[in-house]
């Protein structure tokens, strides 16, 4: 019977295999979705060509066709964006650890969490760093940590607020800052709401597992997730 | 002026047929192949002004077709169609001799622009 470390390693390996399997299937499905969207796009495009080539078509009907086709094209663009972000997310499971660019990660995370923010009436934004900042991390775990932090913020903020996710680099390492912009908010009241949320303690543990730390900065106010040192 | 001939290669039947029709409306003579083997047979039979080649196909993929056709038809320009987020395939294809690549779903105006640029360059 396996004991202790050997069992732990085996469980971790199985977990990684499960995550990678989920990612592989999801990535393949996003490619298929893009093929479907490509066919719809070309078909709508062909209809648009035919409308243009039909001078006998009444103007009102032509206008209606063109506006309908434009709705289809906009939704295709939306579908392609969603597929692209989901594809990026799925490929994060390819390897257990990877070097990740913080601005790219922040931008992708903002898109992936957009629906959750929209349901709470909160706007999610990203402020990319000027220089590239990279860290060697477990990609899925980093994304889970960012998502947990977004979840804490969404639970604490009122509708109409904004969260600005900004990667930053310090002498001591790199960080993700979550700037919280709420009208008439008092930082101490905001921190009380945040720390009372069940997800707040999950966040502390997750950041610790990344060998980082969670810091509340009343001047801002913002939550700063300190990460391991950036790669040289 | 003679119509320029394009060989369009993609395993997605509806995609390739619709795109062919749109290119025909823009004055090109378009031939279709649904896989890599069919593309190589068509290349053996006729001369094309350009090949537009999907990278991801079952069996002989676009990059395999490119590798096989380049030594035989080095002058025929090739534009690759890749999935989004697959820029590596496009870059690899250009290393193998493709003139350019586009990501699917494509923008017809962008495709026409790239066809024009590469036909003029030959």
Coordinates of C-alpha atoms in Angstrom, one line a residue:
Chain A
X1 CA 0.0 0.0 0.0
X2 CA 1.3 3.4 -0.9
X3 CA 1.9 5.8 1.9
X4 CA 2.7 9.5 2.6
X5 CA 4.8 11.2 -0.1
X6 CA 4.4 8.6 -2.8
X7 CA 0.6 8.7 -2.5
X8 CA 0.6 12.5 -2.4
X9 CA 2.8 12.7 -5.6
X10 CA 0.5 10.2 -7.4
X11 CA -2.6 12.2 -6.4
X12 CA -1.0 15.4 -7.7
X13 CA 0.0 13.7 -11.0
X14 CA -3.5 12.4 -11.5
X15 CA -4.9 15.9 -10.7
X16 CA -2.6 17.4 -13.3
X17 CA -3.6 14.8 -15.9
X18 CA -7.3 15.5 -15.2
X19 CA -6.7 19.3 -15.6
X20 CA -4.7 18.7 -18.8
X21 CA -7.4 16.4 -20.2
X22 CA -10.1 19.0 -19.5
X23 CA -8.0 21.6 -21.2
X24 CA -7.2 19.5 -24.3
X25 CA -10.9 18.8 -24.9
X26 CA -11.9 22.4 -24.3
X27 CA -9.2 23.7 -26.7
X28 CA -10.3 21.2 -29.4
X29 CA -13.9 22.4 -28.9
X30 CA -12.9 26.0 -29.3
X31 CA -11.2 25.2 -32.7
X32 CA -14.5 23.5 -33.8
X33 CA -16.5 26.5 -32.7
X34 CA -14.3 28.8 -34.7
X35 CA -14.8 26.6 -37.8
X36 CA -18.6 26.9 -37.3
X37 CA -18.2 30.7 -36.9
X38 CA -16.1 30.9 -40.0
X39 CA -18.8 29.2 -42.0
X40 CA -21.5 31.5 -40.6
X41 CA -19.3 34.5 -41.3
X42 CA -18.7 33.5 -45.0
X43 CA -22.4 32.6 -45.5
X44 CA -23.5 36.0 -44.1
X45 CA -20.8 37.6 -46.2
X46 CA -22.1 35.9 -49.3
X47 CA -25.6 37.1 -48.6
X48 CA -24.2 40.6 -48.2
X49 CA -22.5 40.3 -51.6
X50 CA -25.7 39.1 -53.2
X51 CA -27.7 42.0 -51.7
X52 CA -25.2 44.5 -53.1
X53 CA -25.4 42.8 -56.5
X54 CA -29.3 43.0 -56.6
X55 CA -30.1 46.5 -57.8
X56 CA -33.8 45.5 -58.3
X57 CA -34.2 44.9 -54.5
X58 CA -36.4 47.7 -52.9
X59 CA -34.3 50.1 -50.8
X60 CA -36.2 49.3 -47.5
X61 CA -35.7 45.6 -47.9
X62 CA -32.0 46.1 -48.8
X63 CA -31.5 48.2 -45.6
X64 CA -33.3 45.6 -43.5
X65 CA -31.1 42.8 -45.0
X66 CA -27.9 44.8 -44.4
X67 CA -28.8 45.7 -40.8
X68 CA -29.7 42.1 -40.1
X69 CA -26.4 40.8 -41.6
X70 CA -24.5 43.4 -39.6
X71 CA -26.0 42.0 -36.4
X72 CA -24.9 38.5 -37.5
X73 CA -21.4 39.8 -38.2
X74 CA -21.2 41.5 -34.8
X75 CA -22.3 38.3 -33.0
X76 CA -19.7 36.3 -35.0
X77 CA -17.0 38.7 -33.8
X78 CA -18.3 38.3 -30.2
X79 CA -18.3 34.5 -30.6
X80 CA -14.7 34.5 -32.0
X81 CA -13.5 36.7 -29.1
X82 CA -15.1 34.3 -26.5
X83 CA -13.6 31.3 -28.4
X84 CA -10.1 32.9 -28.4
X85 CA -10.2 33.6 -24.7
X86 CA -11.5 30.2 -23.9
X87 CA -8.8 28.7 -26.1
X88 CA -6.1 30.6 -24.3
X89 CA -7.5 29.5 -21.0
X90 CA -7.6 25.8 -22.1
X91 CA -4.0 25.9 -23.2
X92 CA -3.0 27.1 -19.7
X93 CA -3.5 23.5 -18.7
X94 CA -0.9 22.2 -21.1
X95 CA 2.0 22.3 -18.6
X96 CA 2.1 22.3 -14.8
X97 CA 4.3 25.4 -14.6
X98 CA 5.0 28.1 -17.2
X99 CA 6.4 31.6 -17.6
X100 CA 3.5 33.9 -17.8
X101 CA 3.3 37.5 -18.9
X102 CA 1.3 39.4 -16.3
X103 CA -0.3 41.9 -18.6
X104 CA -1.5 39.2 -21.0
X105 CA -2.7 37.2 -18.0
X106 CA -4.6 40.2 -16.6
X107 CA -6.2 41.0 -20.0
X108 CA -7.3 37.4 -20.5
X109 CA -8.6 37.1 -16.9
X110 CA -10.7 40.3 -17.3
X111 CA -12.4 38.8 -20.4
X112 CA -13.0 35.4 -18.7
X113 CA -14.5 37.0 -15.7
X114 CA -16.5 39.6 -17.6
X115 CA -19.8 37.8 -17.3
X116 CA -19.5 37.5 -13.5
X117 CA -18.8 41.3 -13.3
X118 CA -21.7 42.1 -15.7
X119 CA -24.2 40.2 -13.5
X120 CA -23.1 42.3 -10.5
X121 CA -23.2 45.5 -12.5
X122 CA -19.5 46.1 -12.0
X123 CA -17.0 47.1 -14.7
X124 CA -13.7 45.1 -15.0
X125 CA -10.8 46.8 -16.7
X126 CA -7.1 46.2 -17.2
X127 CA -4.2 48.6 -17.1
X128 CA -1.3 46.8 -18.8
X129 CA 2.2 47.4 -17.5
X130 CA 4.6 49.3 -19.8
X131 CA 7.4 46.7 -19.7
X132 CA 6.8 43.0 -19.8
X133 CA 6.7 41.3 -16.4
X134 CA 6.9 37.5 -16.3
X135 CA 6.7 35.1 -13.5
X136 CA 7.3 31.3 -13.4
X137 CA 4.0 29.9 -11.9
X138 CA 1.4 27.2 -12.1
X139 CA -0.8 28.9 -14.7
X140 CA -4.2 27.4 -13.7
X141 CA -3.5 28.1 -10.0
X142 CA -2.6 31.7 -10.8
X143 CA -5.8 32.2 -12.8
X144 CA -7.8 30.6 -9.9
X145 CA -6.2 33.0 -7.5
X146 CA -7.0 36.1 -9.7
X147 CA -10.5 34.9 -10.1
X148 CA -10.9 34.4 -6.4
X149 CA -9.7 38.0 -5.8
X150 CA -12.2 39.3 -8.4
X151 CA -14.9 37.3 -6.7
X152 CA -14.1 38.9 -3.3
X153 CA -14.2 42.4 -4.9
X154 CA -17.5 41.7 -6.7
X155 CA -19.0 40.6 -3.4
X156 CA -17.8 43.7 -1.6
X157 CA -18.5 46.4 -4.3
X158 CA -21.8 47.9 -5.2
X159 CA -23.2 48.1 -8.7
X160 CA -21.7 50.8 -10.8
X161 CA -18.2 50.3 -9.3
X162 CA -15.1 49.5 -11.3
X163 CA -12.2 47.1 -10.7
X164 CA -8.9 48.0 -12.5
X165 CA -6.5 45.1 -12.6
X166 CA -2.9 46.4 -13.0
X167 CA 0.3 44.3 -13.1
X168 CA 3.2 46.1 -11.3
X169 CA 6.8 45.5 -10.7
X170 CA 8.6 46.4 -7.4
X171 CA 12.2 45.9 -6.2
X172 CA 10.9 43.1 -4.1
X173 CA 9.0 41.3 -6.9
X174 CA 5.9 41.7 -9.0
X175 CA 2.3 42.1 -8.1
X176 CA -1.3 42.3 -9.4
X177 CA -3.0 45.4 -8.0
X178 CA -6.8 45.4 -8.0
X179 CA -7.8 49.1 -7.8
X180 CA -11.3 49.4 -6.4
X181 CA -13.3 52.4 -7.6
X182 CA -16.6 52.8 -5.8
X183 CA -18.5 56.1 -5.6
X184 CA -18.4 57.6 -2.0
X185 CA -16.7 54.4 -0.7
X186 CA -14.8 54.5 2.6
X187 CA -11.6 52.3 2.4
X188 CA -12.1 51.0 6.0
X189 CA -15.8 50.0 5.2
X190 CA -14.6 48.4 2.0
X191 CA -12.0 46.4 3.7
X192 CA -14.5 45.2 6.4
X193 CA -16.8 43.9 3.6
X194 CA -13.9 42.2 1.8
X195 CA -12.4 40.5 4.8
X196 CA -15.8 39.3 6.0
X197 CA -16.3 37.4 2.7
X198 CA -15.7 33.7 2.8
X199 CA -13.5 33.9 -0.3
X200 CA -11.1 36.3 1.4
X201 CA -9.5 33.5 3.5
X202 CA -9.3 31.2 0.4
X203 CA -7.5 34.1 -1.3
X204 CA -4.9 34.3 1.5
X205 CA -4.2 30.6 1.3
X206 CA -4.0 30.6 -2.5
X207 CA -1.6 33.5 -2.6
X208 CA 0.5 31.9 0.1
X209 CA 0.7 28.7 -2.0
X210 CA 2.0 30.8 -4.9
X211 CA 4.7 32.0 -2.4
X212 CA 3.2 35.4 -2.4
X213 CA 1.2 37.6 -0.1
X214 CA -2.1 39.6 0.0
X215 CA -1.8 43.2 1.0
X216 CA -4.6 45.7 1.6
X217 CA -3.6 49.3 0.5
X218 CA -6.1 51.8 1.9
X219 CA -4.6 54.5 -0.2
X220 CA -6.1 53.7 -3.6
X221 CA -7.8 51.6 -2.3
X222 CA -6.5 48.4 -3.7
X223 CA -5.7 44.8 -3.0
X224 CA -2.2 43.9 -4.0
X225 CA -1.3 40.3 -4.7
X226 CA 2.5 40.0 -4.3
X227 CA 4.0 37.3 -6.4
X228 CA 7.3 35.5 -6.5
X229 CA 10.2 37.5 -8.0
X230 CA 10.0 38.3 -11.7
X231 CA 12.3 36.3 -14.0
X232 CA 15.5 37.9 -15.0
Chain B
X1 CA -7.3 40.0 -69.2
X2 CA -7.5 36.3 -68.2
X3 CA -9.1 35.3 -65.0
X4 CA -6.7 34.5 -62.2
X5 CA -7.0 30.9 -61.0
X6 CA -7.0 30.0 -57.3
X7 CA -6.9 26.6 -55.7
X8 CA -8.8 26.7 -52.4
X9 CA -8.0 23.8 -50.1
X10 CA -10.1 23.2 -46.9
X11 CA -11.9 20.2 -45.5
X12 CA -14.8 22.3 -44.2
X13 CA -17.2 21.8 -47.2
X14 CA -19.6 24.7 -46.5
X15 CA -16.7 27.0 -45.8
X16 CA -14.8 26.3 -48.9
X17 CA -17.8 26.4 -51.2
X18 CA -19.1 29.7 -49.8
X19 CA -15.6 31.3 -49.9
X20 CA -15.2 30.1 -53.5
X21 CA -18.4 31.7 -54.5
X22 CA -17.4 35.0 -52.9
X23 CA -14.1 34.9 -54.7
X24 CA -15.8 34.1 -58.0
X25 CA -18.0 37.2 -57.5
X26 CA -14.8 39.2 -57.2
X27 CA -13.5 37.9 -60.6
X28 CA -11.4 34.9 -59.7
X29 CA -11.7 31.4 -61.2
X30 CA -11.7 29.2 -58.2
X31 CA -11.0 25.4 -57.9
X32 CA -11.7 23.5 -54.8
X33 CA -9.9 20.6 -53.0
X34 CA -11.3 19.1 -49.8
X35 CA -8.1 17.6 -48.5
X36 CA -4.3 17.6 -49.0
X37 CA -4.2 14.6 -51.3
X38 CA -6.9 16.1 -53.6
X39 CA -4.9 19.3 -53.7
X40 CA -1.7 17.6 -54.8
X41 CA -3.7 15.7 -57.6
X42 CA -5.2 19.0 -58.8
X43 CA -1.7 20.7 -58.7
X44 CA -0.4 17.8 -60.9
X45 CA -3.2 18.3 -63.4
X46 CA -3.4 22.2 -63.7
X47 CA -1.3 25.3 -63.1
X48 CA -2.8 27.7 -60.6
X49 CA -1.9 31.4 -60.0
X50 CA -2.2 30.8 -56.3
X51 CA -3.0 28.2 -53.7
X52 CA -5.0 29.1 -50.5
X53 CA -4.4 26.3 -48.1
X54 CA -5.9 25.5 -44.7
X55 CA -3.4 24.3 -42.2
X56 CA -5.6 22.0 -40.1
X57 CA -7.0 19.2 -42.3
X58 CA -7.4 15.5 -41.6
X59 CA -4.8 13.3 -43.2
X60 CA -2.3 15.4 -45.2
X61 CA -2.3 18.8 -43.4
X62 CA -1.6 22.2 -45.0
X63 CA 2.0 22.3 -44.0
X64 CA 2.6 18.8 -45.4
X65 CA 1.1 19.8 -48.7
X66 CA 3.3 22.9 -48.7
X67 CA 6.4 20.8 -48.1
X68 CA 5.5 18.5 -51.0
X69 CA 4.5 21.2 -53.5
X70 CA 7.2 23.7 -52.9
X71 CA 10.1 21.8 -54.6
X72 CA 7.8 21.0 -57.6
X73 CA 6.0 24.3 -58.0
X74 CA 8.3 26.9 -56.3
X75 CA 6.8 29.8 -58.2
X76 CA 3.2 29.2 -57.1
X77 CA 2.4 31.5 -54.2
X78 CA 0.6 30.0 -51.2
X79 CA -1.5 31.8 -48.6
X80 CA -2.2 29.7 -45.4
X81 CA -5.4 29.8 -43.4
X82 CA -4.8 29.0 -39.7
X83 CA -6.9 28.9 -36.6
X84 CA -6.8 31.9 -34.4
X85 CA -4.2 31.7 -31.7
X86 CA -2.2 29.4 -34.1
X87 CA 0.3 32.0 -35.2
X88 CA 3.1 29.4 -34.8
X89 CA 1.6 27.4 -37.7
X90 CA 1.6 30.6 -39.9
X91 CA 5.2 31.4 -39.0
X92 CA 6.3 27.8 -39.6
X93 CA 4.4 27.9 -43.0
X94 CA 6.2 31.0 -44.0
X95 CA 9.5 29.4 -43.1
X96 CA 8.5 26.5 -45.5
X97 CA 7.8 29.0 -48.3
X98 CA 4.2 30.3 -47.9
X99 CA 3.9 34.0 -48.8
X100 CA 1.5 34.9 -46.1
X101 CA -1.1 33.6 -43.6
X102 CA -4.5 34.6 -42.4
X103 CA -6.5 33.5 -39.3
X104 CA -9.9 32.0 -39.6
X105 CA -12.6 33.3 -39.6
X106 CA -11.1 35.4 -42.3
X107 CA -11.9 38.9 -43.5
X108 CA -12.7 38.8 -47.2
X109 CA -11.2 42.3 -47.8
X110 CA -8.0 41.3 -46.1
X111 CA -7.8 38.1 -48.2
X112 CA -8.4 39.9 -51.4
X113 CA -5.7 42.4 -50.5
X114 CA -3.2 39.6 -49.8
X115 CA -4.1 37.8 -53.0
X116 CA -3.6 41.0 -55.0
X117 CA -0.3 41.8 -53.3
X118 CA 1.1 38.2 -53.9
X119 CA -0.2 37.9 -57.5
X120 CA 1.4 41.2 -58.4
X121 CA 4.6 40.0 -56.8
X122 CA 4.8 37.0 -59.2

